Tab-separated table of C-alpha atoms and ligand atoms in Angstrom:
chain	number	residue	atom	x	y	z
A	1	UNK	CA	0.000	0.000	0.000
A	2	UNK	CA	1.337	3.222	-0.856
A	3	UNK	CA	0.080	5.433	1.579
A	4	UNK	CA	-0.395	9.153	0.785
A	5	UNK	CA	3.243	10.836	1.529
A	6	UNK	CA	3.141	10.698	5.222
A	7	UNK	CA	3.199	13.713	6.816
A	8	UNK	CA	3.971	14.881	10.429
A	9	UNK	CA	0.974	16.162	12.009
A	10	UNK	CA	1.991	18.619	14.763
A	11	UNK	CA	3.831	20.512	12.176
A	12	UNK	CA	1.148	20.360	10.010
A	13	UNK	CA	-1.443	21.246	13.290
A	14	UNK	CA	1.011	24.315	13.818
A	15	UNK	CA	1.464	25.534	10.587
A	16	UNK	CA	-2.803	25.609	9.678
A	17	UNK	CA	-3.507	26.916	13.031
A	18	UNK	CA	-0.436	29.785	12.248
A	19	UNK	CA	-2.016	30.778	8.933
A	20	UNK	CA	1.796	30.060	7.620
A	21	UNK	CA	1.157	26.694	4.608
A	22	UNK	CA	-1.767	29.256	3.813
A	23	UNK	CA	-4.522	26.132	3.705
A	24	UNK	CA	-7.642	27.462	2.243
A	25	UNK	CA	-10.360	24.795	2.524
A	26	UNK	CA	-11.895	22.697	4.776
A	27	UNK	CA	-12.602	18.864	3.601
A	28	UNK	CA	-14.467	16.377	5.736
A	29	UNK	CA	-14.247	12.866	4.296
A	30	UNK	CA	-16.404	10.102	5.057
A	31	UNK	CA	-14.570	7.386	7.438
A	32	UNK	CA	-15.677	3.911	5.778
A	33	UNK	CA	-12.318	3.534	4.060
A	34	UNK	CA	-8.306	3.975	4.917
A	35	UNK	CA	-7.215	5.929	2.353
A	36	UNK	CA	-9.536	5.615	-1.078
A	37	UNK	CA	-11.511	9.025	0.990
A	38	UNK	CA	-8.237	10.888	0.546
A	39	UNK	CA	-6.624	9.639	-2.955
A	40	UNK	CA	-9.786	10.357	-4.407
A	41	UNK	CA	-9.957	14.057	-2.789
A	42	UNK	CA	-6.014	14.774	-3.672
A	43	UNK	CA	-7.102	13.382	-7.429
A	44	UNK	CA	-10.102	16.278	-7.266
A	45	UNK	CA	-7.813	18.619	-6.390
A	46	UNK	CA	-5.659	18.166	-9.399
A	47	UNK	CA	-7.488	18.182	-11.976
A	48	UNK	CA	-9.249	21.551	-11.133
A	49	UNK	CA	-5.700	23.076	-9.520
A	50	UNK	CA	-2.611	21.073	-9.949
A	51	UNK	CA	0.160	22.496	-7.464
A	52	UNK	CA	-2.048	23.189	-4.355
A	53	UNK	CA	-1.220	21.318	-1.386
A	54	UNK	CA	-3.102	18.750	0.179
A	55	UNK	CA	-3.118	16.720	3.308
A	56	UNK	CA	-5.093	14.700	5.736
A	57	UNK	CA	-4.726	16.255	9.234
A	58	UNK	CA	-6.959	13.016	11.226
A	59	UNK	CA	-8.472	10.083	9.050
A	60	UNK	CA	-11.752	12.023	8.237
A	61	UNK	CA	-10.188	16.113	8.241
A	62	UNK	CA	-7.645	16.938	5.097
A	63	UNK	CA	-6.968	20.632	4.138
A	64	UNK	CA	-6.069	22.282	1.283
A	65	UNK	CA	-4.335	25.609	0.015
A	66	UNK	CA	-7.078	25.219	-3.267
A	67	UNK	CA	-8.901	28.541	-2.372
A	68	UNK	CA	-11.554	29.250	-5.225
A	69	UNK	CA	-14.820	28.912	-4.212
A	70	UNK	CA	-16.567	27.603	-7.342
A	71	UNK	CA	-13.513	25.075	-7.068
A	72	UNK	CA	-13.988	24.151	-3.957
A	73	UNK	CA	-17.792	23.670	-4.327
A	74	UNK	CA	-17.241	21.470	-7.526
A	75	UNK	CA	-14.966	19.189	-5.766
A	76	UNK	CA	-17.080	18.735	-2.817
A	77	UNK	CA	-20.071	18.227	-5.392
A	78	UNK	CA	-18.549	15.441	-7.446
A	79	UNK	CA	-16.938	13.841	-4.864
A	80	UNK	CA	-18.498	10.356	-3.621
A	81	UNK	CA	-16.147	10.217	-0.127
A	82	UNK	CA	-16.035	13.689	0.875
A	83	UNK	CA	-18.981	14.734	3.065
A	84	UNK	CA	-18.277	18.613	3.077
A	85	UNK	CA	-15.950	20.741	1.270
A	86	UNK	CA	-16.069	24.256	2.187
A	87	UNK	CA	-13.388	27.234	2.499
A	88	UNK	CA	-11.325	27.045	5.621
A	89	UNK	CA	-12.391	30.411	7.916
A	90	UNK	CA	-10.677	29.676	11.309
A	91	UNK	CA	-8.910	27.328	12.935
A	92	UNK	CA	-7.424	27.186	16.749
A	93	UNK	CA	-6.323	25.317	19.258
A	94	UNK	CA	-9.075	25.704	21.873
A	95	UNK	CA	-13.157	25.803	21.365
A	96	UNK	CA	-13.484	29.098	22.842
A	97	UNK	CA	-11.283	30.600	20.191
A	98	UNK	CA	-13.696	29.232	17.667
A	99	UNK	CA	-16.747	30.087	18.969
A	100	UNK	CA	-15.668	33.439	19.377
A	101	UNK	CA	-14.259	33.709	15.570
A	102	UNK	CA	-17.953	31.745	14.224
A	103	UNK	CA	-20.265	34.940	14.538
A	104	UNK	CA	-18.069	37.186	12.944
A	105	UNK	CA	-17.908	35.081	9.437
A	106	UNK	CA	-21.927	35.504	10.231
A	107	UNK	CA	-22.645	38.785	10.197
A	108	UNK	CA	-21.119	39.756	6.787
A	109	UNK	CA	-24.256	37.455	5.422
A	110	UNK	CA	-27.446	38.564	4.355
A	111	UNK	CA	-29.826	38.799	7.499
A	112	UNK	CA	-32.257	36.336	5.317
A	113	UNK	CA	-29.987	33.481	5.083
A	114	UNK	CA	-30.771	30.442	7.492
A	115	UNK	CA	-28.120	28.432	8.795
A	116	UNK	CA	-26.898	25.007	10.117
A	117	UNK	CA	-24.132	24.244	12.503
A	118	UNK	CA	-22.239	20.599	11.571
A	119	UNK	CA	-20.222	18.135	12.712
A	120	UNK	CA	-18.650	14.779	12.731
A	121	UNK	CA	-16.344	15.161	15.751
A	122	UNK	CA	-18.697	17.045	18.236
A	123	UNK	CA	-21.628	16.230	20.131
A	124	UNK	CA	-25.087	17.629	19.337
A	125	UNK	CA	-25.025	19.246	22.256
A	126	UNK	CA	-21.681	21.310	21.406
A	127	UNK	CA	-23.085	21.919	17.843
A	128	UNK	CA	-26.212	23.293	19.405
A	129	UNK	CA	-24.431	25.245	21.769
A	130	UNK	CA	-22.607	26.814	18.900
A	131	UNK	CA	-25.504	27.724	16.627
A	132	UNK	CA	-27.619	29.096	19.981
A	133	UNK	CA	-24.677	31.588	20.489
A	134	UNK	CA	-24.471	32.388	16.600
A	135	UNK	CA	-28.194	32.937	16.087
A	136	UNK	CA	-27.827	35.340	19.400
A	137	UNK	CA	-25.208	37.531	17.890
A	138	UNK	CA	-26.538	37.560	14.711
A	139	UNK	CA	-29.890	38.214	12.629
A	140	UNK	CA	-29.282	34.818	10.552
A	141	UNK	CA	-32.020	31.513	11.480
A	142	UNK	CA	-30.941	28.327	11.851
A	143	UNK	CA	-32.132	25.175	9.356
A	144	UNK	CA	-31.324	21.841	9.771
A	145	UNK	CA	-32.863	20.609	6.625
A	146	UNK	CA	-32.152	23.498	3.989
A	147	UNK	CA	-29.705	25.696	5.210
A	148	UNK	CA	-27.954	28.674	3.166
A	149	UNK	CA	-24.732	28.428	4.797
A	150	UNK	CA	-22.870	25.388	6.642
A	151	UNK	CA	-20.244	25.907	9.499
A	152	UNK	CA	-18.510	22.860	10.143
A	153	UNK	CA	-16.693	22.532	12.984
A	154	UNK	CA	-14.086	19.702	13.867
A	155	UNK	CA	-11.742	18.842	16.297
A	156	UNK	CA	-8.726	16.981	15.645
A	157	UNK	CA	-5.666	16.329	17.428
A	158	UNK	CA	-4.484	19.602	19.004
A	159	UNK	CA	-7.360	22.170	17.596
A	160	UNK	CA	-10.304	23.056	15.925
A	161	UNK	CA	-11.123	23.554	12.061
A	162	UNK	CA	-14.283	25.907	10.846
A	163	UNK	CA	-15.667	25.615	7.592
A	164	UNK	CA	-17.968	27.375	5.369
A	165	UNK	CA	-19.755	26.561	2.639
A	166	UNK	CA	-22.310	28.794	1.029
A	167	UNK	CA	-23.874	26.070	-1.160
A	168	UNK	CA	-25.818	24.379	1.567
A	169	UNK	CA	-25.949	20.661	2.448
A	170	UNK	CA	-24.733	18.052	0.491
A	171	UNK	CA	-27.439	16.229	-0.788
A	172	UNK	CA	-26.772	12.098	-1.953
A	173	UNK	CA	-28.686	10.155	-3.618
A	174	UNK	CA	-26.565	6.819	-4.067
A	175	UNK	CA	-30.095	4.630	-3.661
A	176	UNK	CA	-31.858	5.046	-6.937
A	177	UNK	CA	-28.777	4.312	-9.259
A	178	UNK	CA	-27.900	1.096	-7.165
A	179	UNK	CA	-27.272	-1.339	-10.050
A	180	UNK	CA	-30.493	-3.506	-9.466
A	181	UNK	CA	-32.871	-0.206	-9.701
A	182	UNK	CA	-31.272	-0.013	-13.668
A	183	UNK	CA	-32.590	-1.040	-16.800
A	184	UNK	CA	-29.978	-3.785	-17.131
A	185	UNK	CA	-28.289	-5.767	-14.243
A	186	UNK	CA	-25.542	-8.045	-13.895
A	187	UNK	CA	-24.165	-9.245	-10.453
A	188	UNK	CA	-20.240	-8.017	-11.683
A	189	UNK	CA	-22.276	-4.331	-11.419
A	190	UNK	CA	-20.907	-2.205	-9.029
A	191	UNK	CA	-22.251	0.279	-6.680
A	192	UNK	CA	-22.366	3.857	-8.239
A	193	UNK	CA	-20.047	5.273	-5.335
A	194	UNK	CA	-17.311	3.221	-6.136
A	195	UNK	CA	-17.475	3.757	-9.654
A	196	UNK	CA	-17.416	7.328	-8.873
A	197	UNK	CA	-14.888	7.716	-7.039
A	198	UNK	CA	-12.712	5.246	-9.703
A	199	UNK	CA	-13.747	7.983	-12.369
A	200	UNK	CA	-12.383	11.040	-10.156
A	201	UNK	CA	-9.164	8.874	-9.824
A	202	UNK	CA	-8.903	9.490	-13.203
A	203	UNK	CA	-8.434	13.385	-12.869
A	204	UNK	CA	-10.715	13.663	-15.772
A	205	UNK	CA	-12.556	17.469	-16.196
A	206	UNK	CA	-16.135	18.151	-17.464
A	207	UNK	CA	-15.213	18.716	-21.386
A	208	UNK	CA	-12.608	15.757	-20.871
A	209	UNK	CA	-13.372	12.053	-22.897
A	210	UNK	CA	-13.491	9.276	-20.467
A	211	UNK	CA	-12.888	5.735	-21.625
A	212	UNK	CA	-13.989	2.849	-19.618
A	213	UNK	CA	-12.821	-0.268	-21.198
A	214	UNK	CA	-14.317	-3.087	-19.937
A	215	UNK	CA	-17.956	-1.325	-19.090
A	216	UNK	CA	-19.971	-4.429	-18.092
A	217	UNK	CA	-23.734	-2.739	-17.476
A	218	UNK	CA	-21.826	0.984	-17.774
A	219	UNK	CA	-22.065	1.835	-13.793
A	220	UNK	CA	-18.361	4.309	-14.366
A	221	UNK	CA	-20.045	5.565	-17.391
A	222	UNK	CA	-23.511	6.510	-15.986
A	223	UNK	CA	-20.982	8.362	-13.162
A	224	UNK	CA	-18.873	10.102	-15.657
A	225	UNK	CA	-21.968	11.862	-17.483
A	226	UNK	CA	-23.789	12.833	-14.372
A	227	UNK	CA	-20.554	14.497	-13.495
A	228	UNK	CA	-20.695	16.281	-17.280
A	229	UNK	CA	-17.899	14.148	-18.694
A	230	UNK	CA	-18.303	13.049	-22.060
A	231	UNK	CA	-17.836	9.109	-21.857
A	232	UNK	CA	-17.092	5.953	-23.825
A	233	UNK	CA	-17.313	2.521	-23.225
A	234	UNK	CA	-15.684	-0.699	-24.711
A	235	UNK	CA	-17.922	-4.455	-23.857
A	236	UNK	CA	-16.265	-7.846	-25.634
A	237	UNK	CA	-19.916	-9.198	-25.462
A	238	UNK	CA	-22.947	-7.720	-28.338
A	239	UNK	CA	-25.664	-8.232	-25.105
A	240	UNK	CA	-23.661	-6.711	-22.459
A	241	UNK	CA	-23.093	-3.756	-24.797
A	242	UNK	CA	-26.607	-3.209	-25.496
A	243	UNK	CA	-27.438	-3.818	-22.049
A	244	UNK	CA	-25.471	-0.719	-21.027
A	245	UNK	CA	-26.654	1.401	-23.820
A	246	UNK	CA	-30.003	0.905	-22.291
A	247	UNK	CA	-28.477	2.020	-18.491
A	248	UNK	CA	-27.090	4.908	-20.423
A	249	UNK	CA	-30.323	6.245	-21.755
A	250	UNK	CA	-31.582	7.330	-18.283
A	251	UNK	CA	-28.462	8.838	-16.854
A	252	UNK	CA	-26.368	9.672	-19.900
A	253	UNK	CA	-27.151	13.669	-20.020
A	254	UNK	CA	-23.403	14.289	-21.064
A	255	UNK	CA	-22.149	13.027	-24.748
A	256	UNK	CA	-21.214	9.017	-24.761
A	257	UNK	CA	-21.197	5.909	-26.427
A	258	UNK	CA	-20.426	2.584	-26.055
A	259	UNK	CA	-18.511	-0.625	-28.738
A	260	UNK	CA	-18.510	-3.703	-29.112
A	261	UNK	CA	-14.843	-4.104	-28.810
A	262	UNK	CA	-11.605	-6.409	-27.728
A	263	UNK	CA	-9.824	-4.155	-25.489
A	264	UNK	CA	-6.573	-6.182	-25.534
A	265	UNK	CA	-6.270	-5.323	-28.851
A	266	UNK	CA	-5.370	-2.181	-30.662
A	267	UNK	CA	-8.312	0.722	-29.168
A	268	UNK	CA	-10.328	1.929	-31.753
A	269	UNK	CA	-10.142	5.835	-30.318
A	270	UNK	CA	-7.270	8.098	-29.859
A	271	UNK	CA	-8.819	10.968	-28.144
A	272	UNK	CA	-9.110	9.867	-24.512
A	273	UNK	CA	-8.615	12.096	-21.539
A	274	UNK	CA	-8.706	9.319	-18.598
A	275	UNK	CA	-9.453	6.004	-18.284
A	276	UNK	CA	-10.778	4.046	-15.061
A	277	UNK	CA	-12.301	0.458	-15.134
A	278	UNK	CA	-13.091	-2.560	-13.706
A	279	UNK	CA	-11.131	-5.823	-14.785
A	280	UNK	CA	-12.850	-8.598	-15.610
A	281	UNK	CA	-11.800	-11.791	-13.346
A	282	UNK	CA	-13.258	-14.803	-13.739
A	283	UNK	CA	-15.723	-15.179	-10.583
A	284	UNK	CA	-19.046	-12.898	-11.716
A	285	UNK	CA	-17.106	-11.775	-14.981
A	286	UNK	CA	-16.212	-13.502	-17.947
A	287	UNK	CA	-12.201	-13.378	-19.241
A	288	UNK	CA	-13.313	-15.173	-22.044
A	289	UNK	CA	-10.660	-17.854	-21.026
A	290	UNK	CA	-7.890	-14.795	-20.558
A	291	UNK	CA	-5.584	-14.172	-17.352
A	292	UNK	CA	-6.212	-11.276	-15.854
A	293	UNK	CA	-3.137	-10.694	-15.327
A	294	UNK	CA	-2.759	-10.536	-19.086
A	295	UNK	CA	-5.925	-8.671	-19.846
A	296	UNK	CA	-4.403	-6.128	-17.457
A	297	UNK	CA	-1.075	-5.847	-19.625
A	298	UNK	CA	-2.400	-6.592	-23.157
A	299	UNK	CA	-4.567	-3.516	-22.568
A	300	UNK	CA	-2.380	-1.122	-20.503
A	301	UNK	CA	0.303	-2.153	-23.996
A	302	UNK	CA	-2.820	-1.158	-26.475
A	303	UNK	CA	-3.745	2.254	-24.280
A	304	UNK	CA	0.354	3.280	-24.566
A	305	UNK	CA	0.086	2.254	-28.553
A	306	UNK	CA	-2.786	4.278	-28.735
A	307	UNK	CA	-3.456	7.285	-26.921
A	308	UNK	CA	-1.052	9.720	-26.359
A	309	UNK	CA	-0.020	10.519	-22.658
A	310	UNK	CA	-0.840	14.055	-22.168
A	311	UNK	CA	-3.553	15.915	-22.629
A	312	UNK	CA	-4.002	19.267	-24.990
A	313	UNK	CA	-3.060	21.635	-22.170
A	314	UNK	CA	-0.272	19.166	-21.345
A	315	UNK	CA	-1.150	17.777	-18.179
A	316	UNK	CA	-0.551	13.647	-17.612
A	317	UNK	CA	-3.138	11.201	-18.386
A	318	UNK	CA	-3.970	8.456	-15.659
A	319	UNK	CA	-5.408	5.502	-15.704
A	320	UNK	CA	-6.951	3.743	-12.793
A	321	UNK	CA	-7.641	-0.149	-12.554
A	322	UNK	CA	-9.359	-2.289	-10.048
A	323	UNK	CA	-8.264	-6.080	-9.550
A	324	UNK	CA	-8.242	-8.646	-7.437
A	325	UNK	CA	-5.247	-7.822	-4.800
A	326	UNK	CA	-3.981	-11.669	-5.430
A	327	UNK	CA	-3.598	-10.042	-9.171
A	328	UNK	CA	0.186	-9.049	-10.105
A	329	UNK	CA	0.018	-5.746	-11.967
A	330	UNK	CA	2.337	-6.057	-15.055
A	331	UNK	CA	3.356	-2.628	-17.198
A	332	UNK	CA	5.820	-1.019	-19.183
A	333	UNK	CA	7.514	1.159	-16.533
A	334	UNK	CA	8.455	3.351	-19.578
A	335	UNK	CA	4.735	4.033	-20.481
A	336	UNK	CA	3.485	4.205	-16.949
A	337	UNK	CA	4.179	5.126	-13.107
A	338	UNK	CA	2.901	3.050	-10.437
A	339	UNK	CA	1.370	6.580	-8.354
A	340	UNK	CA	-0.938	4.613	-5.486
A	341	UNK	CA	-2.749	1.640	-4.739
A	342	UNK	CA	-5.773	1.005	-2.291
A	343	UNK	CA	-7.100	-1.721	-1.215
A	344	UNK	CA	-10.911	-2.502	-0.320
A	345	UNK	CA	-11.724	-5.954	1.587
A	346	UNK	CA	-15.009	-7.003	-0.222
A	347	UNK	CA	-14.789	-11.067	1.768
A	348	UNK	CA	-12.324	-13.273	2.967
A	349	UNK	CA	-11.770	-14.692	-1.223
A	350	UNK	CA	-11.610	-11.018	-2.522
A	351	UNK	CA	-10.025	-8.239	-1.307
A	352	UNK	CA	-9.731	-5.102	-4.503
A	353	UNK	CA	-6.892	-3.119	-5.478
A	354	UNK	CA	-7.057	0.302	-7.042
A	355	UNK	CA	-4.239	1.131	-8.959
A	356	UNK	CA	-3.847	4.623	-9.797
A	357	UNK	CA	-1.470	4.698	-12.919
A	358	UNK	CA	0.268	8.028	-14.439
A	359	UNK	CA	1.197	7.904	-18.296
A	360	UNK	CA	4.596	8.627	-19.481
B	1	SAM	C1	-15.897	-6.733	-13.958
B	1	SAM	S1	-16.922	-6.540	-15.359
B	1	SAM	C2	-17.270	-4.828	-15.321
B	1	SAM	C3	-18.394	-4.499	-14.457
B	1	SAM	C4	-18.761	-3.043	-14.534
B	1	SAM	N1	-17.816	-2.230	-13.816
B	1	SAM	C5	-20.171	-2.833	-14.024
B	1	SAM	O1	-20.325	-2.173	-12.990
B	1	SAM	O2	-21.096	-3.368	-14.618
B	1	SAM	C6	-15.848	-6.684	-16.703
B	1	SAM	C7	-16.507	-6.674	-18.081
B	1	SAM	O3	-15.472	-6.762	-19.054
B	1	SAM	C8	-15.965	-7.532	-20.162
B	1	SAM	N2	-14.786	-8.055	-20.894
B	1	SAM	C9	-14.091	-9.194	-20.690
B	1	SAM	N3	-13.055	-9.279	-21.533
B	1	SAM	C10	-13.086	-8.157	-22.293
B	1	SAM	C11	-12.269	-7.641	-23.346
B	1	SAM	N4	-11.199	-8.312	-23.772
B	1	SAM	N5	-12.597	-6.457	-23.915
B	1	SAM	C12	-13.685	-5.755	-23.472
B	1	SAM	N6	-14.490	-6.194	-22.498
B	1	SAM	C13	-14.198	-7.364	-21.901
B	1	SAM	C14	-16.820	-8.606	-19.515
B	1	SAM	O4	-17.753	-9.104	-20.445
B	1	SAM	C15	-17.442	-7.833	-18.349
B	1	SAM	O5	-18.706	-7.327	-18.693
């Protein structure tokens, strides 16, 4: 497992709370995971501002220098692990400090705007003790259900970390693309916030083509063009193919398509942006009597022959692949870097590895 660059965190605790790394934004990331959460918020980050600093201060709070609020908001948006993303107003290594800071970012809003205090690390109690003090200083009402602005508060090791975000709550709505509630099913299908998060691996940017080439029932795909991503599938089998096209014709606002295609062999597109997909191995997915191991390097060798490894603007292509861990991960080092791998334990026979591969 390559971890994110490890990172010492009373320097990092000292430096937010000084103001000196100048972190801008406040992420909060949901805590079912190690470390897919964070490689999937550090991939967001780069493809809308490559450069800006990123790290994970406790296992659910990361901060960032990425300052730009439409940024920040789009991040937040698309992301399937992050649970608020919101510019970073005050941080401090007591409560009181906080409290006293919260009001202030408060007034400056219009005296219409309703608001909701939030939390993962504090009681209800200290979240309601925070918004009963904010509401008193200022004209602003609290709501729980639709609030204007967010604070989130959370304490980590050493301190406290406020965030704002002027967009409201989060909403999710995971349940009604859950692969049985689709047109077409298959058991391989999986859930749509996995696939998400596999297509922000990708760095790929609305405008961007995304390539998926072993689609199944299209779960990546229907991801990809929710987020505004034009997308493009590759199936080996006619039904499976169709099957997705159907998937696609609910959820496929942004420009896609999917073939009927080998993709060991040579890929019948050059102009991809990112690729992220699921390998086919054997237990719910045909291999069509292949490896995976091979499938894996047959079509990492037709991607290199293919498409070329950076995009218009010149910024590196990736390509992320999930396998079976037990799976050895064969490439030409001189056509790709090895960036990060997660794993996720699915049962005791399967535990998945997400590679997250740059192109040279
Ligand atoms: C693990 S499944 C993908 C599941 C998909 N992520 C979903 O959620 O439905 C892998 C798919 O790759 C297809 N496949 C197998 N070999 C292939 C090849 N050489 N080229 C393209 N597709 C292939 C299989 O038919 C299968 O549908």
């Amino acid at each position: 497992l390559l971890y994110p660059k490890k990172i010492s965190k009373s320097k990092l605790l000292e430096s937010s709370f000084g103001g000196g790394e100048g972190y801008r934004s406040l992420f909060v990331l949901s805590g079912e995971d190690l470390s897919l959460p964070f490689g999937e918020l550090r991939a967001l980050v780069e493809t809308y501002s490559a450069g800006e600093a990123c790290s994970l201060i406790s296992p659910r709070v990361a901060v960032s220098s990425l300052g730009e609020e439409s940024k920040i908001q789009r991040i937040s948006e698309r992301s399937s692990y992050c649970r608020f993303g919101g510019s970073l107003i005050a941080s401090g290594s007591s409560f009181e400090t906080l409290v006293g800071k919260l009001p202030e970012f408060a007034f400056g809003e219009r005296s219409t705007a309703t608001f909701a205090i939030r939390s993962e690390t504090l009681s209800r109690e200290r979240c309601g003790d925070l918004g009963a003090l904010t509401k008193a200083r200022t004209k602003l009402k609290v709501s729980l259900d639709r609030p204007d602005l967010v604070f989130q508060v959370e304490k980590v090791k050493g301190g406290y970390f406020l965030g704002l975000s002027r967009t409201g709550a989060k909403q999710f709505s995971w349940k009604e693309r859950r692969p049985r509630a689709r047109s077409f099913f298959l058991p391989s299908a999986i859930y749509p916030k996995l696939a998400r998060a596999l297509v922000n691996m990708s760095r790929v940017r609305e405008g961007e083509r995304f390539l998926d080439p072993f689609c199944g029932t299209g779960s990546l795909l229907i991801e990809s063009c929710l987020m505004g991503i034009p997308s493009y599938g590759f199936e080996i089998k006619r039904w499976v193919a169709r099957g997705a096209s159907l998937n696609m014709k609910k959820y496929g606002s942004a420009e896609h398509g999917i073939l009927r295609c080998d993709s060991t062999g040579p890929l019948p597109v050059s102009r991809i942006d990112g690729v992220a997909t699921d390998v086919p191995y054997g237990r719910a997915s045909s291999t069509k009597g292949k490896e995976t191991k091979s499938i894996i390097r047959e079509f990492l060798q037709s991607l290199a022959d293919s498409v070329p490894s950076r995009k218009k603007d010149g910024r590196r292509k990736y390509c992320v692949i999930m396998y079976p861990s037990m799976t050895e991960l064969v490439c030409d080092p001189n056509s790709f870097r090895l960036e990060e791998t997660h794993y996720i334990y699915v049962h005791r026979n399967l535990t998945r590895a997400i590679s997250v591969l740059s192109m040279n």
